[in-house]
Short mmCIF file of C-alpha atoms in Angstrom, two decimals:
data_model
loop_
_atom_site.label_atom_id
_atom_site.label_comp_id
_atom_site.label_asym_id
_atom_site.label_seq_id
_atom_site.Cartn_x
_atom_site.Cartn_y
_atom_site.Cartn_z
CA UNK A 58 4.11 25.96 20.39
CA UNK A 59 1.84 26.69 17.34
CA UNK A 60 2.49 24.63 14.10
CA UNK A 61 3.63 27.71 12.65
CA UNK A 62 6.14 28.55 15.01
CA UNK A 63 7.45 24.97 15.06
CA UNK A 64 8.23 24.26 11.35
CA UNK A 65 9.70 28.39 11.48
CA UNK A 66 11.80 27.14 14.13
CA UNK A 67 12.76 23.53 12.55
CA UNK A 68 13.12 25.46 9.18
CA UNK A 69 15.99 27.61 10.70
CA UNK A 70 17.67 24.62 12.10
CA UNK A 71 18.37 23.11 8.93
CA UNK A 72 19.23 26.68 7.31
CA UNK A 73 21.83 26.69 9.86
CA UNK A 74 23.00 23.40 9.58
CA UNK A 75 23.40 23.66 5.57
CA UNK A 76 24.74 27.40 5.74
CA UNK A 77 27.16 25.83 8.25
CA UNK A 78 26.68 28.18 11.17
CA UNK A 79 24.90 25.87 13.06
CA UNK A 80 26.65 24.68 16.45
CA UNK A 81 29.51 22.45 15.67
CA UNK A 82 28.14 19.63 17.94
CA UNK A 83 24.54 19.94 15.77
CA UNK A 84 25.84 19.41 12.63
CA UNK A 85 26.02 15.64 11.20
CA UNK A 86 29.56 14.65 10.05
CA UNK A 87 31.33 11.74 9.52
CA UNK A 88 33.66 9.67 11.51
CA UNK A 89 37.45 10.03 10.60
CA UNK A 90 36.90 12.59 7.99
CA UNK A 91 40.10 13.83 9.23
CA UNK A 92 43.61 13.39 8.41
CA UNK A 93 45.53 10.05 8.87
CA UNK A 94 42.85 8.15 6.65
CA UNK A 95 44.45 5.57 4.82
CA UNK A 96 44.35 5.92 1.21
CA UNK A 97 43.62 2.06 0.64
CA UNK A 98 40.54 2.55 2.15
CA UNK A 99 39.33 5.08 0.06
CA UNK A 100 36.94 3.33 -2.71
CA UNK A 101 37.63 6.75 -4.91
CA UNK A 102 41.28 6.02 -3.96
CA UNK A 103 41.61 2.21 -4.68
CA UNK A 104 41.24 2.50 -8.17
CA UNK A 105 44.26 3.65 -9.60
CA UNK A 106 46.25 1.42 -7.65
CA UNK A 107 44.53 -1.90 -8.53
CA UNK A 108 44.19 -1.26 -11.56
CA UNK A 109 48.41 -0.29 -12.05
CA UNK A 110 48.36 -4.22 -10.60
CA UNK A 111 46.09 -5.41 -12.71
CA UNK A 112 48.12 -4.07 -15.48
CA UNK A 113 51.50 -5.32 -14.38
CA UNK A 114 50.48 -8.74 -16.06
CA UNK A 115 47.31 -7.49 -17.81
CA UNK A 116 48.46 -5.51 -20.91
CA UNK A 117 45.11 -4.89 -22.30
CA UNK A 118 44.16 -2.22 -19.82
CA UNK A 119 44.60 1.32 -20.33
CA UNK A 120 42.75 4.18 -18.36
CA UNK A 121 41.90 7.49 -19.27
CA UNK A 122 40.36 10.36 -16.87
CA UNK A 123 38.87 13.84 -18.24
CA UNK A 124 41.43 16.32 -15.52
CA UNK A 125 40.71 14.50 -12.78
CA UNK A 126 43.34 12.25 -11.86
CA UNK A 127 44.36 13.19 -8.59
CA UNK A 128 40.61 13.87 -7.40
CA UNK A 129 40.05 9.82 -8.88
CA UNK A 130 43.96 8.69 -7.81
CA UNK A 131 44.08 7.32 -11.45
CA UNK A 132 47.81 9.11 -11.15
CA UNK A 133 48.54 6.38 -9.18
CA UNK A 134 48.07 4.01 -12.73
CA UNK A 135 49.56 6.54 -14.62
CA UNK A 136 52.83 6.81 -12.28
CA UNK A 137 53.64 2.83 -13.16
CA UNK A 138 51.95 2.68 -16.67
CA UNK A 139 52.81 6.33 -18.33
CA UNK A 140 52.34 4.72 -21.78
CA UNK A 141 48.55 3.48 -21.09
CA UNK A 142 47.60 6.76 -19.30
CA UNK A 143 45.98 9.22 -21.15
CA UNK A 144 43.79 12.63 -19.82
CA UNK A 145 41.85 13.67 -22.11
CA UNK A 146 41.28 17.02 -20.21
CA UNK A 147 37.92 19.21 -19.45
CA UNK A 148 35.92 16.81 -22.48
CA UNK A 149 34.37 14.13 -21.10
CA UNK A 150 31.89 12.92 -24.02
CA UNK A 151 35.46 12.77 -26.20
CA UNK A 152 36.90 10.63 -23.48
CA UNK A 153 34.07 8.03 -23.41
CA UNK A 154 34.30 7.70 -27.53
CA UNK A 155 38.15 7.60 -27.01
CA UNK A 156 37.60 4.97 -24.73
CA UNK A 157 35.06 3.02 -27.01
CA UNK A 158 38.06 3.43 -29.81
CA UNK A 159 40.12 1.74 -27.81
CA UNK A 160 38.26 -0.79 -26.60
CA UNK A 161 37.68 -1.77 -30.65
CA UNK A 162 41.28 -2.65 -30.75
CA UNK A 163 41.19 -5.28 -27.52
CA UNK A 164 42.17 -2.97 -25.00
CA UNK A 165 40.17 -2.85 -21.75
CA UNK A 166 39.76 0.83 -21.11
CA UNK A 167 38.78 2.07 -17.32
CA UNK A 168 37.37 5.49 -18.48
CA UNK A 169 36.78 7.88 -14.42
CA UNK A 170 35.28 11.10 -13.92
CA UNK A 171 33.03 12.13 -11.73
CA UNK A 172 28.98 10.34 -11.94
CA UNK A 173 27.45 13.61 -13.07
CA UNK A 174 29.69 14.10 -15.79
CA UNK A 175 29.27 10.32 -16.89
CA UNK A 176 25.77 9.46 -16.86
CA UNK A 177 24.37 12.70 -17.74
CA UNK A 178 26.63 14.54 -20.02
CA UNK A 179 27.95 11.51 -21.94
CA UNK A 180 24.89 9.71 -22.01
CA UNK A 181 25.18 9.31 -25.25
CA UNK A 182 28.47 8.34 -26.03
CA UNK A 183 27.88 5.68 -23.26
CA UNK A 184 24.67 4.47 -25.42
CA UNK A 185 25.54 4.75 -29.30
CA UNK A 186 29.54 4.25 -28.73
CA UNK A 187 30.07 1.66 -26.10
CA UNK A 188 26.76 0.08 -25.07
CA UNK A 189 24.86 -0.67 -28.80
CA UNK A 190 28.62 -1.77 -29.95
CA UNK A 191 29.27 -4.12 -27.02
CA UNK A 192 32.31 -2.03 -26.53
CA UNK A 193 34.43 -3.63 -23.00
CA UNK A 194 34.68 0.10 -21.58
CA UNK A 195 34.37 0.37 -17.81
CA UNK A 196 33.16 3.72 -16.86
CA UNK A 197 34.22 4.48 -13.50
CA UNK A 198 31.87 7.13 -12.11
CA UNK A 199 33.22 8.39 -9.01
CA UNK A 200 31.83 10.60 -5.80
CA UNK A 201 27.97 9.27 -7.17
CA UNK A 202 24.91 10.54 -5.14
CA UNK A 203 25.41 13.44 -2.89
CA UNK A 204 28.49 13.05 -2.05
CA UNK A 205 29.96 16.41 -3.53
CA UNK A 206 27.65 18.49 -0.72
CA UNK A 207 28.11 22.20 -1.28
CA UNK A 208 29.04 21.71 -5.49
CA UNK A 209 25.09 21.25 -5.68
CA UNK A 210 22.64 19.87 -7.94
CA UNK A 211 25.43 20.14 -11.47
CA UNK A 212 27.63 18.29 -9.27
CA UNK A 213 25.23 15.65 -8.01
CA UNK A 214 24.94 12.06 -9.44
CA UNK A 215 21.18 11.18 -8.33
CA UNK A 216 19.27 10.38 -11.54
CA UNK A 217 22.73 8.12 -12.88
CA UNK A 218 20.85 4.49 -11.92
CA UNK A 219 18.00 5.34 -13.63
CA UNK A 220 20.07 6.25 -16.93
CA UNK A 221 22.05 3.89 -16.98
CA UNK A 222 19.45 0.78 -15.93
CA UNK A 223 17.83 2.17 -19.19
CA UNK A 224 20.71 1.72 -21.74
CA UNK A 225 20.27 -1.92 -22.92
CA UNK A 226 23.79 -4.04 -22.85
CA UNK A 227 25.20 -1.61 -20.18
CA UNK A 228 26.19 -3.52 -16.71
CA UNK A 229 25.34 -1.63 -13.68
CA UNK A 230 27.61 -2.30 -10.46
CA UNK A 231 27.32 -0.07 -6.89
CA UNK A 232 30.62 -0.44 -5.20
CA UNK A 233 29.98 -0.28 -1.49
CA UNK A 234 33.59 0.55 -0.12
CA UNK A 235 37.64 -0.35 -1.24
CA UNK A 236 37.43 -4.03 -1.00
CA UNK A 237 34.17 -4.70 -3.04
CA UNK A 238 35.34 -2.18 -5.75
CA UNK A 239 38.51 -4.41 -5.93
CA UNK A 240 37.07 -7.77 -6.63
CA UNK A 241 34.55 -5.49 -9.28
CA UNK A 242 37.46 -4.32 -10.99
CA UNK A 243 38.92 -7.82 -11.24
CA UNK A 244 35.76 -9.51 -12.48
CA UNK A 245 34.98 -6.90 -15.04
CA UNK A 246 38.19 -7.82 -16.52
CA UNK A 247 36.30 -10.53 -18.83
CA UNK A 248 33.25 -9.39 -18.92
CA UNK A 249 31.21 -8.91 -21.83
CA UNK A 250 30.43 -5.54 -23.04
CA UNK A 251 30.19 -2.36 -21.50
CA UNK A 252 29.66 -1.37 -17.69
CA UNK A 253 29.22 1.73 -15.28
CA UNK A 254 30.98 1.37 -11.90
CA UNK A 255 29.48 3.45 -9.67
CA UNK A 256 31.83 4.45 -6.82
CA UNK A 257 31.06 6.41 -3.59
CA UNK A 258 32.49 9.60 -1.91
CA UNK A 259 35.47 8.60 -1.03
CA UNK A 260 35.04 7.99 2.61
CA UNK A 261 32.43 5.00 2.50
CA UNK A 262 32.79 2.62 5.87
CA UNK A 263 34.03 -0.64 5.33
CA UNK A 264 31.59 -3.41 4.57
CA UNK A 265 33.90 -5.89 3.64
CA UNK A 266 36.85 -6.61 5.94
CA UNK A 267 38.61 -8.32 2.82
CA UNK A 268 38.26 -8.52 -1.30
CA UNK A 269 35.51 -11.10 -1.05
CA UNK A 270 36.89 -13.78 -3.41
CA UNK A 271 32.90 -14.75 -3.82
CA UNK A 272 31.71 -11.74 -5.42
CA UNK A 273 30.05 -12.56 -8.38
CA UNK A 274 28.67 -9.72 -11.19
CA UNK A 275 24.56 -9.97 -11.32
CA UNK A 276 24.49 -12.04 -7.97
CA UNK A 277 23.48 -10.51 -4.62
CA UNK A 278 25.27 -10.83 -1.46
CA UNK A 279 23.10 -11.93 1.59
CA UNK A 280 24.90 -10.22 4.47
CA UNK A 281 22.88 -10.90 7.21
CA UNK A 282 19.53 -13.49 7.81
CA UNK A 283 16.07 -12.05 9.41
CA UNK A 284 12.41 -12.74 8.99
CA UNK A 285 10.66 -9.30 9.61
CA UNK A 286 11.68 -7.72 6.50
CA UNK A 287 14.17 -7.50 3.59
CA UNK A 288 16.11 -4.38 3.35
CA UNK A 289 17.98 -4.14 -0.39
CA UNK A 290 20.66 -1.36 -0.65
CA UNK A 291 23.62 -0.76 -2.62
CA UNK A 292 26.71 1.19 -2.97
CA UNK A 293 27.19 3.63 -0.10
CA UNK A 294 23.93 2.83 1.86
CA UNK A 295 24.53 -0.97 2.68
CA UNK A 296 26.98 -0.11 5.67
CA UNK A 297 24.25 2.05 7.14
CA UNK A 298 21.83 -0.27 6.30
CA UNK A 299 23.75 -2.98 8.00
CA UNK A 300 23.95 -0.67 11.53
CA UNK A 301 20.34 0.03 11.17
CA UNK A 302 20.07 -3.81 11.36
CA UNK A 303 21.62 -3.86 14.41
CA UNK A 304 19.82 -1.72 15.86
CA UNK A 305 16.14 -3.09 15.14
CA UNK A 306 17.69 -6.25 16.33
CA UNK A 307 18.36 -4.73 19.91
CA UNK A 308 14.37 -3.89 19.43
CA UNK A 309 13.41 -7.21 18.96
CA UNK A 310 13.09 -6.51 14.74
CA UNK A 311 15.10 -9.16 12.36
CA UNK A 312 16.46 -7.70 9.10
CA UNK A 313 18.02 -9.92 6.63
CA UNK A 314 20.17 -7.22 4.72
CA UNK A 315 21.34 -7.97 1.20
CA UNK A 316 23.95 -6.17 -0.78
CA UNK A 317 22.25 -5.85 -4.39
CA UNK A 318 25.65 -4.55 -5.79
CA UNK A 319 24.39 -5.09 -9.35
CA UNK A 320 21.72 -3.23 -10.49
CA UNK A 321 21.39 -4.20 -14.15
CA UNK A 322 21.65 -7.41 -14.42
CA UNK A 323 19.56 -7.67 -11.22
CA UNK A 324 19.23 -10.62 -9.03
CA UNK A 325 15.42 -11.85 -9.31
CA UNK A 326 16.16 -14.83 -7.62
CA UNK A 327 17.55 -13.10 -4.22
CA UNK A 328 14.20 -10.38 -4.63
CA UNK A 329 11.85 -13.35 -5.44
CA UNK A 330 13.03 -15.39 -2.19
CA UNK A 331 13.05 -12.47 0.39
CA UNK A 332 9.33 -11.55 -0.98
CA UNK A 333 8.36 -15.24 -0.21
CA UNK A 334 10.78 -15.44 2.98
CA UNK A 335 10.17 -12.19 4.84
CA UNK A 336 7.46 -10.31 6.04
CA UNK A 337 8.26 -7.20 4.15
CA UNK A 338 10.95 -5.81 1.62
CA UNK A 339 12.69 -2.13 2.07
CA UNK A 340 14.86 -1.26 -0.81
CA UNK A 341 17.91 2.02 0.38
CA UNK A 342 19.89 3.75 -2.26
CA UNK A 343 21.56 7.03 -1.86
CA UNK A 344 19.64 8.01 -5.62
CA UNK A 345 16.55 9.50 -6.83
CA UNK A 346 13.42 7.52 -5.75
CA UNK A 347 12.31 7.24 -9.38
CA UNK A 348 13.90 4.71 -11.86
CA UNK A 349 16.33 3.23 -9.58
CA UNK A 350 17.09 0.19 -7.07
CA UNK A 351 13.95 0.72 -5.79
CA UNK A 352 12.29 0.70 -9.10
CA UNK A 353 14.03 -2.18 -10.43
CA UNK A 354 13.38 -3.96 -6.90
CA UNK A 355 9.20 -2.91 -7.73
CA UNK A 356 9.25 -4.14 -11.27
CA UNK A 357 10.51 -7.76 -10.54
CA UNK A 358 7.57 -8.17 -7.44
CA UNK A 359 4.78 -6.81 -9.86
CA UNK A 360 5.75 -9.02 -12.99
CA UNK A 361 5.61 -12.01 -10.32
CA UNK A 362 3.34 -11.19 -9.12
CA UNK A 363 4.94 -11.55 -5.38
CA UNK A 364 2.49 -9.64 -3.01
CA UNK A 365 4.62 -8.28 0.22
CA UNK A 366 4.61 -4.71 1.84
CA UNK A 367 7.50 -2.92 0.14
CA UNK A 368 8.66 0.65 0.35
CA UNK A 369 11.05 2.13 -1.44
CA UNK A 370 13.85 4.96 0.39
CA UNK A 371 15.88 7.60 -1.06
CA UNK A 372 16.00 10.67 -1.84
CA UNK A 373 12.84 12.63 -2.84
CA UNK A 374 11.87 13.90 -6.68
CA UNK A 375 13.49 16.59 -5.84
CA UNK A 376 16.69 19.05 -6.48
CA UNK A 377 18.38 18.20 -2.84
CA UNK A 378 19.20 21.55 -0.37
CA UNK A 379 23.08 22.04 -0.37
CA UNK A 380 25.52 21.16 2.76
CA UNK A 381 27.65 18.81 3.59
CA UNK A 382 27.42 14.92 3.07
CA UNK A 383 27.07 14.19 6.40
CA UNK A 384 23.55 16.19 7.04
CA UNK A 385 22.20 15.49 3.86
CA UNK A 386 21.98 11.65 4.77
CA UNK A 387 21.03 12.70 7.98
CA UNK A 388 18.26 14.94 6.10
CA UNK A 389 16.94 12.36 3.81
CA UNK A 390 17.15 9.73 6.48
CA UNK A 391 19.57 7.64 4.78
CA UNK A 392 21.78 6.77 7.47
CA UNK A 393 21.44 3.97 9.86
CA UNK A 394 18.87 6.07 12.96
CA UNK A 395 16.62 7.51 9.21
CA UNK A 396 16.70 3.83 7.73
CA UNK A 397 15.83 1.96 11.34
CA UNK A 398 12.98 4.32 11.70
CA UNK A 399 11.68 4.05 7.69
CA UNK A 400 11.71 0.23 8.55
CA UNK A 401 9.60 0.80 11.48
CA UNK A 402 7.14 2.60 9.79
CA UNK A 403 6.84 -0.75 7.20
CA UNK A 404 6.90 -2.91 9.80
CA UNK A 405 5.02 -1.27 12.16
CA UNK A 406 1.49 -0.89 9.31
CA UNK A 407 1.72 -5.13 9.07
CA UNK A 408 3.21 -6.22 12.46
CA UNK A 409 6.40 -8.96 12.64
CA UNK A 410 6.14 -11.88 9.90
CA UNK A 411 4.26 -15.02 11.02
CA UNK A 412 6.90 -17.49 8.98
#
């Protein structure tokens, strides 16, 4: 077949697949995106609910959502704790100033709308009211990435890293499923200033099969040991990072996988050792390619100088084609067959590590 013909014919397969008359067995899609999912294991989900515990002995917290409450299940706070509720309807820069108010009395506010509508369109509020006055607001930016599919590029939270890594005194966590964005929301409790919580879609795969009572704000989690390479993901990539291990492992490839959960502060240490430790570094984020993990992951190996073949994976500079979830990490190879074969590609231009 002629090159022409080919990337005609690949072309169409994707416009099917996005325009959703593709075959149904062609089309990406997620496991148990059904009914019967538990609610609990809904990262999206979990936050209403632990935080209506939280505030059954913790009177300081309040939360406040811009008409989104059963889309975030922040009704679940509000059902138990009608007096420290408060939807602020369709006016999201008011809520994040409301929250900052708030927060200058002692309260603890948990402020949740969707990531596009935090990072971009209160930007500023996030800066001037709660970052530059060390404000303890937790912004709780739900369905991040691509994870709203067909709403397209208004909708999408790709660009929210790089933001927010750029706001100084803002903490930047990635929640990679329900039980990590538990222990978050317990250990933000206390901490100083202002953070963004970035949350997934809503149907992220388990990663942890409890609230790991280790996790730690600004320090990594190794998850599993390797010499190859280093592959650094957060949020909603590190399960498929994590399966992407396993399979280079059945190849004969060793991937130490770490869960770099917070992105601002970020863990030198953990980026220093796998540069001196493994044979090459990978960095995954379901984001932009410019200004985020990977970015942050590039900065600390130049200033130290740390010379190891690194690539950086995500999605492209680039407004992303519409469809569902599903194909678009298929797409972008960001699930676990895209990110096994980016890491073969590093490894592959530097062979296995000698160490």
């Amino acid at each position: 077949m002629a090159d022409g013909a080919r990337e005609e014919t690949v072309g169409q397969e994707i416009s099917d697949v996005f325009r959703g008359s593709a075959a149904a067995a062609d089309v990406p899609r997620e496991k148990g995106t059904g009914k019967g999912i538990s609610a609990t294991s809904i990262p999206a989900f979990v936050a209403g609910e632990t935080l209506a515990d939280l505030g059954d002995s913790d009177p300081r917290i309040v939360v406040l959502t811009a008409d989104l409450a059963h889309a975030n299940r922040t009704i679940d706070f509000a059902a138990r704790h009608p007096d420290r509720f408060f939807n602020v309807g369709v006016a999201e820069q008011n809520m994040v100033s409301i929250a900052a108010g708030l927060a200058s009395t002692g309260l603890v506010p948990f402020a949740a709308t969707f990531a596009a509508y935090l990072a971009l369109l209160t930007c500023e509020q996030l800066r001037t009211d709660c970052a530059y006055t060390g404000m303890p607001v937790r912004l709780l930016a739900h369905h991040s990435g691509m994870s709203l599919g067909f709403y397209g590029t208004s909708h999408h939270a790709l660009e929210d890293i790089a933001i927010t890594r750029a706001i100084a005194d803002l903490t930047v966590v990635c929640a990679a499923d329900a039980n990590q964005l538990r222990a978050i929301l317990r250990r933000s409790l206390d901490w100083p200033g202002a953070m963004y919580i970035r949350l997934g879609r809503g149907r992220d795969p388990e990663v942890y099969s409890d609230v790991p009572d280790d996790f730690e704000i600004g320090k990594a989690a190794r998850l599993r040991e390797g010499a190859d390479l280093t592959i650094v993901a957060t949020g909603s990539e590190v399960r498929a990072c994590l399966d992407a291990a396993d399979s280079l492992a059945a190849n004969g490839i060793e991937a130490r996988v770490i869960d770099m959960h917070t992105v601002d502060p970020l863990d030198r240490d953990e980026i220093l050792a796998a540069a001196a430790e493994t044979g090459a570094i990978l960095t995954v984020e379901e984001h932009n390619l410019a200004g985020g993990l990977g970015s942050a992951v590039a900065e600390t190996l130049a200033e130290a100088a740390a010379g190891v073949p690194f690539r950086r994976h995500g999605v492209p500079d680039e407004h992303v084609v519409i469809g569902p979830p599903a194909a678009l990490y298929n797409h972008y190879r960001l699930d676990a067959a895209g990110i096994d074969s980016v890491a073969r590609d590093l490894i592959g231009a530097k062979g296995h590590h000698d160490g």
